[in-house]
């Protein structure tokens, strides 16, 4: 996770106390969907690098918006492979992406859990999950 | 929804096909005290602005008199482009075509400050004109009563290469319109993934 994640956390306020968690949760749903799209594209449109690249561009955008830098880098790698018309390279990148996605989901899940546990002192005056 | 007070406020229309980016830009803008509306496509944005088609505007009853002026106010709406692609040639073209500013994604709080300074620069002394928003838009933007002298800014980001027709035509209007700013509803379309690379679209 890079600086962008901090930006997201900074946007949290009293009116939206769980903004970061919401965005992250959205991200995981959205990125899972995008990765499925990519897999389908690879299956149904072999060597259609332009199409694969277009899908990956979307995923990369999402990753970048929440600060998922390792995933983002892997997206770039995938896109480079598309440029080289290297379908094996693409497959490898996609596998890595899925792994990173899983790892990130796990870590952020723990992170937000910890925040909730540590939170009460700050959030005593406002309802959680409002 | 926030209370709209008597003084002018900026109302931003954010356009982006990515839900994540929409959420992010919405929060960023709200954080900077803008009123925000988000849509997921360029055509919806233009619909919302009542500017989808000049022909439409002319023929629809709601576009007479006070509204009709609103229909031509796209040119008065400042447009900001956002994209994840850092392609100088394209960025320059956007700016030349009349975009106020270009933000590279991911958008940050600092970019909001830049936005504000642009908008403040463009503010005219004669602000208190009656609101000129096409009536149909009202139902799409309940928090914004038509009579409020709000300023809108359009921030558009183009995510993919999809370009809808209306974007093409609106692009020219935007280009032409950039010179003047009116006290109309100018919604910043910050995220408009539909905008094509070639036109006033920002790749997100």
CSV table of C-alpha atoms in Angstrom, one decimal:
chain,number,residue,atom,x,y,z
A,1,UNK,CA,0.0,0.0,0.0
A,2,UNK,CA,1.3,3.4,-0.9
A,3,UNK,CA,0.6,7.0,-0.1
A,4,UNK,CA,-2.7,7.0,-1.8
A,5,UNK,CA,-4.1,4.8,1.0
A,6,UNK,CA,-3.2,7.5,3.5
A,7,UNK,CA,-5.1,10.0,1.3
A,8,UNK,CA,-8.1,7.8,1.6
A,9,UNK,CA,-7.8,7.5,5.3
A,10,UNK,CA,-7.4,11.2,5.6
A,11,UNK,CA,-10.7,11.7,3.9
A,12,UNK,CA,-12.5,10.0,6.7
A,13,UNK,CA,-14.4,12.3,9.0
A,14,UNK,CA,-17.2,12.3,11.4
A,15,UNK,CA,-19.8,12.2,8.7
A,16,UNK,CA,-18.1,9.2,7.1
A,17,UNK,CA,-16.1,7.4,9.8
A,18,UNK,CA,-15.8,4.2,7.8
A,19,UNK,CA,-15.0,5.6,4.5
A,20,UNK,CA,-11.7,3.9,4.1
A,21,UNK,CA,-13.1,0.5,4.9
A,22,UNK,CA,-16.0,1.1,2.6
A,23,UNK,CA,-13.8,2.0,-0.3
A,24,UNK,CA,-11.5,-0.9,0.3
A,25,UNK,CA,-14.5,-3.3,0.5
A,26,UNK,CA,-15.8,-1.8,-2.8
A,27,UNK,CA,-12.3,-2.3,-4.2
A,28,UNK,CA,-12.2,-5.9,-3.4
A,29,UNK,CA,-15.5,-6.6,-5.0
A,30,UNK,CA,-14.8,-4.5,-8.0
A,31,UNK,CA,-11.3,-5.9,-8.5
A,32,UNK,CA,-12.5,-9.5,-8.2
A,33,UNK,CA,-15.1,-8.7,-10.9
A,34,UNK,CA,-12.5,-7.2,-13.1
A,35,UNK,CA,-10.1,-10.1,-12.7
A,36,UNK,CA,-12.9,-12.5,-13.6
A,37,UNK,CA,-13.5,-10.4,-16.7
A,38,UNK,CA,-9.9,-10.6,-17.6
A,39,UNK,CA,-9.9,-14.4,-17.1
A,40,UNK,CA,-12.9,-14.7,-19.3
A,41,UNK,CA,-11.4,-12.5,-21.9
A,42,UNK,CA,-8.3,-14.6,-21.9
A,43,UNK,CA,-10.4,-17.7,-22.3
A,44,UNK,CA,-12.8,-16.5,-24.9
A,45,UNK,CA,-10.5,-14.2,-26.8
A,46,UNK,CA,-7.1,-15.8,-27.1
A,47,UNK,CA,-4.3,-13.5,-27.9
A,48,UNK,CA,-6.7,-10.5,-28.0
A,49,UNK,CA,-4.1,-8.4,-26.3
A,50,UNK,CA,-5.9,-5.1,-26.9
A,51,UNK,CA,-9.0,-6.4,-25.1
A,52,UNK,CA,-7.0,-7.8,-22.3
A,53,UNK,CA,-5.1,-4.6,-21.9
A,54,UNK,CA,-8.3,-2.6,-21.8
A,55,UNK,CA,-9.6,-4.7,-19.0
A,56,UNK,CA,-6.3,-4.5,-17.2
A,57,UNK,CA,-6.3,-0.8,-17.5
A,58,UNK,CA,-9.5,-0.6,-15.5
A,59,UNK,CA,-8.1,-2.8,-12.8
A,60,UNK,CA,-4.9,-0.9,-12.7
A,61,UNK,CA,-6.9,2.3,-12.2
A,62,UNK,CA,-8.7,0.9,-9.3
A,63,UNK,CA,-5.6,-0.4,-7.7
A,64,UNK,CA,-3.9,3.0,-8.1
A,65,UNK,CA,-6.9,4.8,-6.6
A,66,UNK,CA,-6.7,3.0,-3.3
A,67,UNK,CA,-3.0,2.7,-3.2
A,68,UNK,CA,-2.5,-1.0,-3.9
A,69,UNK,CA,0.9,-0.5,-5.3
A,70,UNK,CA,2.0,-4.1,-5.6
A,71,UNK,CA,-1.1,-5.0,-7.5
A,72,UNK,CA,-0.8,-2.0,-9.6
A,73,UNK,CA,2.8,-2.9,-10.5
A,74,UNK,CA,1.6,-6.3,-11.5
A,75,UNK,CA,-1.1,-4.8,-13.7
A,76,UNK,CA,1.6,-2.8,-15.4
A,77,UNK,CA,3.6,-6.0,-15.9
A,78,UNK,CA,0.6,-7.6,-17.4
A,79,UNK,CA,0.1,-4.7,-19.8
A,80,UNK,CA,3.7,-4.8,-20.8
A,81,UNK,CA,3.2,-8.5,-21.6
A,82,UNK,CA,0.2,-7.6,-23.7
A,83,UNK,CA,2.4,-5.1,-25.5
A,84,UNK,CA,4.9,-7.8,-26.2
A,85,UNK,CA,2.1,-10.1,-27.2
A,86,UNK,CA,3.4,-12.5,-24.6
A,87,UNK,CA,0.5,-14.5,-23.4
A,88,UNK,CA,2.5,-16.6,-21.0
A,89,UNK,CA,3.7,-13.4,-19.4
A,90,UNK,CA,0.2,-12.3,-19.1
A,91,UNK,CA,-0.9,-15.5,-17.5
A,92,UNK,CA,1.9,-15.3,-15.0
A,93,UNK,CA,1.1,-11.8,-14.1
A,94,UNK,CA,-2.6,-12.6,-13.7
A,95,UNK,CA,-1.7,-15.4,-11.3
A,96,UNK,CA,0.5,-13.1,-9.3
A,97,UNK,CA,-2.3,-10.5,-9.3
A,98,UNK,CA,-4.7,-13.0,-7.8
A,99,UNK,CA,-2.2,-13.9,-5.1
A,100,UNK,CA,-1.5,-10.3,-4.2
A,101,UNK,CA,-5.2,-9.6,-4.2
A,102,UNK,CA,-5.7,-12.4,-1.7
A,103,UNK,CA,-2.9,-11.2,0.5
A,104,UNK,CA,-4.0,-7.6,0.4
A,105,UNK,CA,-7.6,-8.6,1.3
A,106,UNK,CA,-6.4,-10.6,4.2
A,107,UNK,CA,-4.1,-7.9,5.5
A,108,UNK,CA,-6.5,-5.1,5.1
A,109,UNK,CA,-9.2,-7.2,6.8
A,110,UNK,CA,-6.9,-7.6,9.8
A,111,UNK,CA,-6.0,-3.9,9.7
A,112,UNK,CA,-9.6,-2.7,9.9
A,113,UNK,CA,-10.4,-5.2,12.6
A,114,UNK,CA,-7.5,-3.9,14.6
A,115,UNK,CA,-8.7,-0.3,14.0
A,116,UNK,CA,-12.1,-1.2,15.3
A,117,UNK,CA,-10.7,-2.7,18.4
A,118,UNK,CA,-8.4,0.2,19.0
A,119,UNK,CA,-11.0,2.6,17.9
A,120,UNK,CA,-13.4,2.9,20.9
A,121,UNK,CA,-11.4,5.5,22.6
A,122,UNK,CA,-11.8,7.9,19.7
A,123,UNK,CA,-15.2,6.9,18.6
A,124,UNK,CA,-16.8,6.9,22.0
A,125,UNK,CA,-18.8,10.0,21.1
A,126,UNK,CA,-20.1,8.8,17.8
A,127,UNK,CA,-21.9,5.6,16.8
A,128,UNK,CA,-19.8,3.1,14.9
A,129,UNK,CA,-20.8,1.9,11.5
A,130,UNK,CA,-23.2,4.8,11.2
B,1,UNK,CA,-27.8,16.5,2.4
B,2,UNK,CA,-25.9,19.6,3.2
B,3,UNK,CA,-27.8,22.8,3.6
B,4,UNK,CA,-27.3,25.1,0.8
B,5,UNK,CA,-26.9,28.6,2.0
B,6,UNK,CA,-27.4,31.9,0.3
B,7,UNK,CA,-23.9,32.3,-0.9
B,8,UNK,CA,-22.7,30.7,-4.0
B,9,UNK,CA,-21.4,27.2,-3.8
B,10,UNK,CA,-19.8,25.1,-6.3
B,11,UNK,CA,-21.6,22.1,-7.5
B,12,UNK,CA,-19.5,19.5,-9.1
B,13,UNK,CA,-20.6,16.8,-11.4
B,14,UNK,CA,-18.2,14.0,-11.3
B,15,UNK,CA,-18.2,11.5,-14.1
B,16,UNK,CA,-16.3,8.2,-14.0
B,17,UNK,CA,-17.2,4.6,-14.9
B,18,UNK,CA,-15.2,3.2,-12.0
B,19,UNK,CA,-17.2,3.0,-8.9
B,20,UNK,CA,-14.0,3.2,-6.8
B,21,UNK,CA,-13.0,6.4,-8.4
B,22,UNK,CA,-16.5,7.8,-8.1
B,23,UNK,CA,-16.5,7.2,-4.4
B,24,UNK,CA,-13.1,8.6,-4.0
B,25,UNK,CA,-13.7,11.8,-6.0
B,26,UNK,CA,-17.0,12.3,-4.2
B,27,UNK,CA,-15.3,12.2,-0.9
B,28,UNK,CA,-12.5,14.4,-2.0
B,29,UNK,CA,-15.0,17.0,-3.3
B,30,UNK,CA,-17.2,16.9,-0.2
B,31,UNK,CA,-14.2,17.2,1.9
B,32,UNK,CA,-13.4,20.4,0.1
B,33,UNK,CA,-17.0,21.6,0.7
B,34,UNK,CA,-18.3,21.1,-2.8
B,35,UNK,CA,-21.7,19.8,-3.5
B,36,UNK,CA,-21.3,16.6,-5.5
B,37,UNK,CA,-23.3,14.6,-7.9
B,38,UNK,CA,-21.7,11.5,-9.5
B,39,UNK,CA,-22.7,9.7,-12.6
B,40,UNK,CA,-21.1,6.8,-14.3
B,41,UNK,CA,-21.2,7.9,-17.9
B,42,UNK,CA,-20.7,10.9,-20.1
B,43,UNK,CA,-24.2,10.6,-21.6
B,44,UNK,CA,-25.8,10.6,-18.2
B,45,UNK,CA,-23.8,13.6,-17.3
B,46,UNK,CA,-25.0,15.5,-20.3
B,47,UNK,CA,-28.5,14.4,-19.7
B,48,UNK,CA,-28.2,15.6,-16.2
B,49,UNK,CA,-27.0,18.9,-17.5
B,50,UNK,CA,-29.8,19.0,-20.0
B,51,UNK,CA,-27.2,19.3,-22.7
B,52,UNK,CA,-27.2,16.0,-24.4
B,53,UNK,CA,-28.4,17.4,-27.6
B,54,UNK,CA,-29.0,20.9,-28.8
B,55,UNK,CA,-31.8,19.7,-30.9
B,56,UNK,CA,-33.4,18.1,-27.9
B,57,UNK,CA,-33.1,21.2,-26.0
B,58,UNK,CA,-34.7,23.3,-28.7
B,59,UNK,CA,-37.6,21.0,-29.1
B,60,UNK,CA,-38.4,20.2,-25.5
B,61,UNK,CA,-40.8,22.5,-23.8
B,62,UNK,CA,-38.8,22.8,-20.7
B,63,UNK,CA,-36.0,24.4,-22.6
B,64,UNK,CA,-37.9,27.6,-23.3
B,65,UNK,CA,-36.7,30.9,-22.0
B,66,UNK,CA,-35.0,30.5,-18.6
B,67,UNK,CA,-34.1,26.9,-19.3
B,68,UNK,CA,-32.8,27.4,-22.8
B,69,UNK,CA,-30.1,29.5,-21.5
B,70,UNK,CA,-29.2,26.7,-19.3
B,71,UNK,CA,-28.9,24.4,-22.3
B,72,UNK,CA,-26.2,26.5,-23.8
B,73,UNK,CA,-24.4,26.8,-20.6
B,74,UNK,CA,-22.2,23.9,-21.1
B,75,UNK,CA,-19.7,26.3,-22.6
B,76,UNK,CA,-19.8,28.0,-19.3
B,77,UNK,CA,-19.0,25.0,-17.3
B,78,UNK,CA,-15.5,24.6,-16.4
B,79,UNK,CA,-14.3,21.2,-17.2
B,80,UNK,CA,-11.5,19.4,-15.5
B,81,UNK,CA,-10.1,16.2,-16.8
B,82,UNK,CA,-8.7,13.3,-14.8
B,83,UNK,CA,-6.9,10.3,-16.1
B,84,UNK,CA,-4.5,7.7,-15.0
B,85,UNK,CA,-2.5,7.9,-18.1
B,86,UNK,CA,0.2,10.4,-18.2
B,87,UNK,CA,0.4,11.2,-21.9
B,88,UNK,CA,1.6,14.7,-22.4
B,89,UNK,CA,0.3,15.0,-26.0
B,90,UNK,CA,-3.2,14.0,-24.9
B,91,UNK,CA,-3.1,16.2,-21.9
B,92,UNK,CA,-2.1,19.2,-23.8
B,93,UNK,CA,-4.8,18.6,-26.3
B,94,UNK,CA,-7.4,18.5,-23.6
B,95,UNK,CA,-6.1,21.7,-22.2
B,96,UNK,CA,-6.0,23.3,-25.6
B,97,UNK,CA,-9.6,22.2,-26.2
B,98,UNK,CA,-10.6,24.1,-23.2
B,99,UNK,CA,-10.1,22.0,-20.2
B,100,UNK,CA,-9.3,24.0,-17.1
B,101,UNK,CA,-7.0,21.6,-15.6
B,102,UNK,CA,-5.7,18.1,-15.7
B,103,UNK,CA,-5.3,15.8,-12.8
B,104,UNK,CA,-3.4,12.7,-12.9
B,105,UNK,CA,-5.0,9.8,-11.0
B,106,UNK,CA,-5.1,8.8,-8.4
B,107,UNK,CA,-6.5,12.2,-7.4
B,108,UNK,CA,-5.4,13.6,-4.1
B,109,UNK,CA,-6.5,16.3,-1.7
B,110,UNK,CA,-3.9,18.6,-3.0
B,111,UNK,CA,-5.6,18.5,-6.4
B,112,UNK,CA,-8.7,19.7,-4.8
B,113,UNK,CA,-6.9,22.8,-3.7
B,114,UNK,CA,-5.8,23.4,-7.3
B,115,UNK,CA,-9.4,23.0,-8.4
B,116,UNK,CA,-10.5,25.6,-5.9
B,117,UNK,CA,-8.0,28.1,-7.1
B,118,UNK,CA,-9.1,27.6,-10.7
B,119,UNK,CA,-12.7,28.1,-9.8
B,120,UNK,CA,-12.0,31.1,-7.7
B,121,UNK,CA,-10.1,32.7,-10.5
B,122,UNK,CA,-13.0,32.3,-12.8
B,123,UNK,CA,-15.6,33.7,-10.5
B,124,UNK,CA,-17.2,36.8,-11.9
B,125,UNK,CA,-18.5,39.7,-9.8
B,126,UNK,CA,-22.0,39.4,-11.2
B,127,UNK,CA,-22.8,36.2,-9.5
B,128,UNK,CA,-26.2,36.7,-8.3
B,129,UNK,CA,-28.1,35.8,-11.4
B,130,UNK,CA,-31.2,33.7,-11.2
B,131,UNK,CA,-30.3,30.1,-11.5
B,132,UNK,CA,-30.3,28.8,-15.0
B,133,UNK,CA,-30.7,25.2,-14.8
B,134,UNK,CA,-32.8,23.0,-17.0
B,135,UNK,CA,-35.8,21.9,-15.1
B,136,UNK,CA,-35.4,18.3,-15.8
B,137,UNK,CA,-32.2,18.2,-14.0
B,138,UNK,CA,-33.9,19.1,-10.8
B,139,UNK,CA,-35.2,15.7,-10.2
B,140,UNK,CA,-31.7,14.3,-10.7
B,141,UNK,CA,-30.2,16.7,-8.3
B,142,UNK,CA,-32.7,17.2,-5.5
B,143,UNK,CA,-30.2,18.8,-3.2
B,144,UNK,CA,-29.8,21.7,-5.6
B,145,UNK,CA,-32.8,23.9,-5.9
B,146,UNK,CA,-32.8,25.7,-9.2
B,147,UNK,CA,-32.9,29.2,-7.7
B,148,UNK,CA,-29.6,28.9,-6.0
B,149,UNK,CA,-26.9,30.8,-7.6
B,150,UNK,CA,-24.5,27.9,-7.6
B,151,UNK,CA,-21.6,27.4,-9.8
B,152,UNK,CA,-20.9,24.1,-11.3
B,153,UNK,CA,-17.8,22.7,-12.5
B,154,UNK,CA,-17.4,19.7,-14.7
B,155,UNK,CA,-14.7,17.3,-14.0
B,156,UNK,CA,-14.4,14.6,-16.3
B,157,UNK,CA,-12.3,11.6,-16.4
B,158,UNK,CA,-12.1,9.2,-19.2
B,159,UNK,CA,-11.3,5.7,-18.2
B,160,UNK,CA,-11.4,3.8,-21.4
B,161,UNK,CA,-11.6,4.5,-25.0
B,162,UNK,CA,-15.3,4.7,-25.1
B,163,UNK,CA,-16.6,8.0,-26.4
B,164,UNK,CA,-20.2,8.7,-26.7
B,165,UNK,CA,-21.4,11.0,-29.4
B,166,UNK,CA,-22.6,13.6,-27.0
B,167,UNK,CA,-19.2,13.9,-25.6
B,168,UNK,CA,-17.9,14.6,-29.0
B,169,UNK,CA,-20.2,17.5,-29.6
B,170,UNK,CA,-20.1,18.7,-26.1
B,171,UNK,CA,-16.4,18.7,-26.3
B,172,UNK,CA,-16.5,21.5,-28.9
B,173,UNK,CA,-18.9,23.4,-26.8
B,174,UNK,CA,-16.8,23.0,-23.8
B,175,UNK,CA,-13.9,24.2,-25.8
B,176,UNK,CA,-15.7,27.2,-26.9
B,177,UNK,CA,-17.3,27.8,-23.6
B,178,UNK,CA,-14.3,27.8,-21.5
B,179,UNK,CA,-13.7,31.4,-22.0
B,180,UNK,CA,-16.6,32.6,-20.1
B,181,UNK,CA,-18.0,31.4,-16.9
B,182,UNK,CA,-21.6,31.9,-16.1
B,183,UNK,CA,-23.4,31.6,-12.9
B,184,UNK,CA,-25.2,28.6,-14.1
B,185,UNK,CA,-24.9,25.1,-13.1
B,186,UNK,CA,-21.5,24.2,-13.8
B,187,UNK,CA,-20.8,20.8,-12.7
B,188,UNK,CA,-17.3,19.6,-12.6
B,189,UNK,CA,-17.2,16.3,-14.2
B,190,UNK,CA,-14.3,14.9,-12.5
B,191,UNK,CA,-14.5,11.4,-13.6
B,192,UNK,CA,-15.8,10.7,-16.9
B,193,UNK,CA,-14.5,7.5,-18.2
B,194,UNK,CA,-16.4,7.9,-21.3
B,195,UNK,CA,-14.5,10.7,-22.6
B,196,UNK,CA,-12.4,9.5,-25.3
B,197,UNK,CA,-8.7,9.9,-25.5
B,198,UNK,CA,-8.9,12.2,-28.4
B,199,UNK,CA,-11.3,14.7,-27.0
B,200,UNK,CA,-11.8,16.4,-23.8
B,201,UNK,CA,-11.7,13.1,-22.1
B,202,UNK,CA,-9.4,12.0,-19.4
B,203,UNK,CA,-8.3,8.5,-19.3
B,204,UNK,CA,-8.8,7.2,-15.9
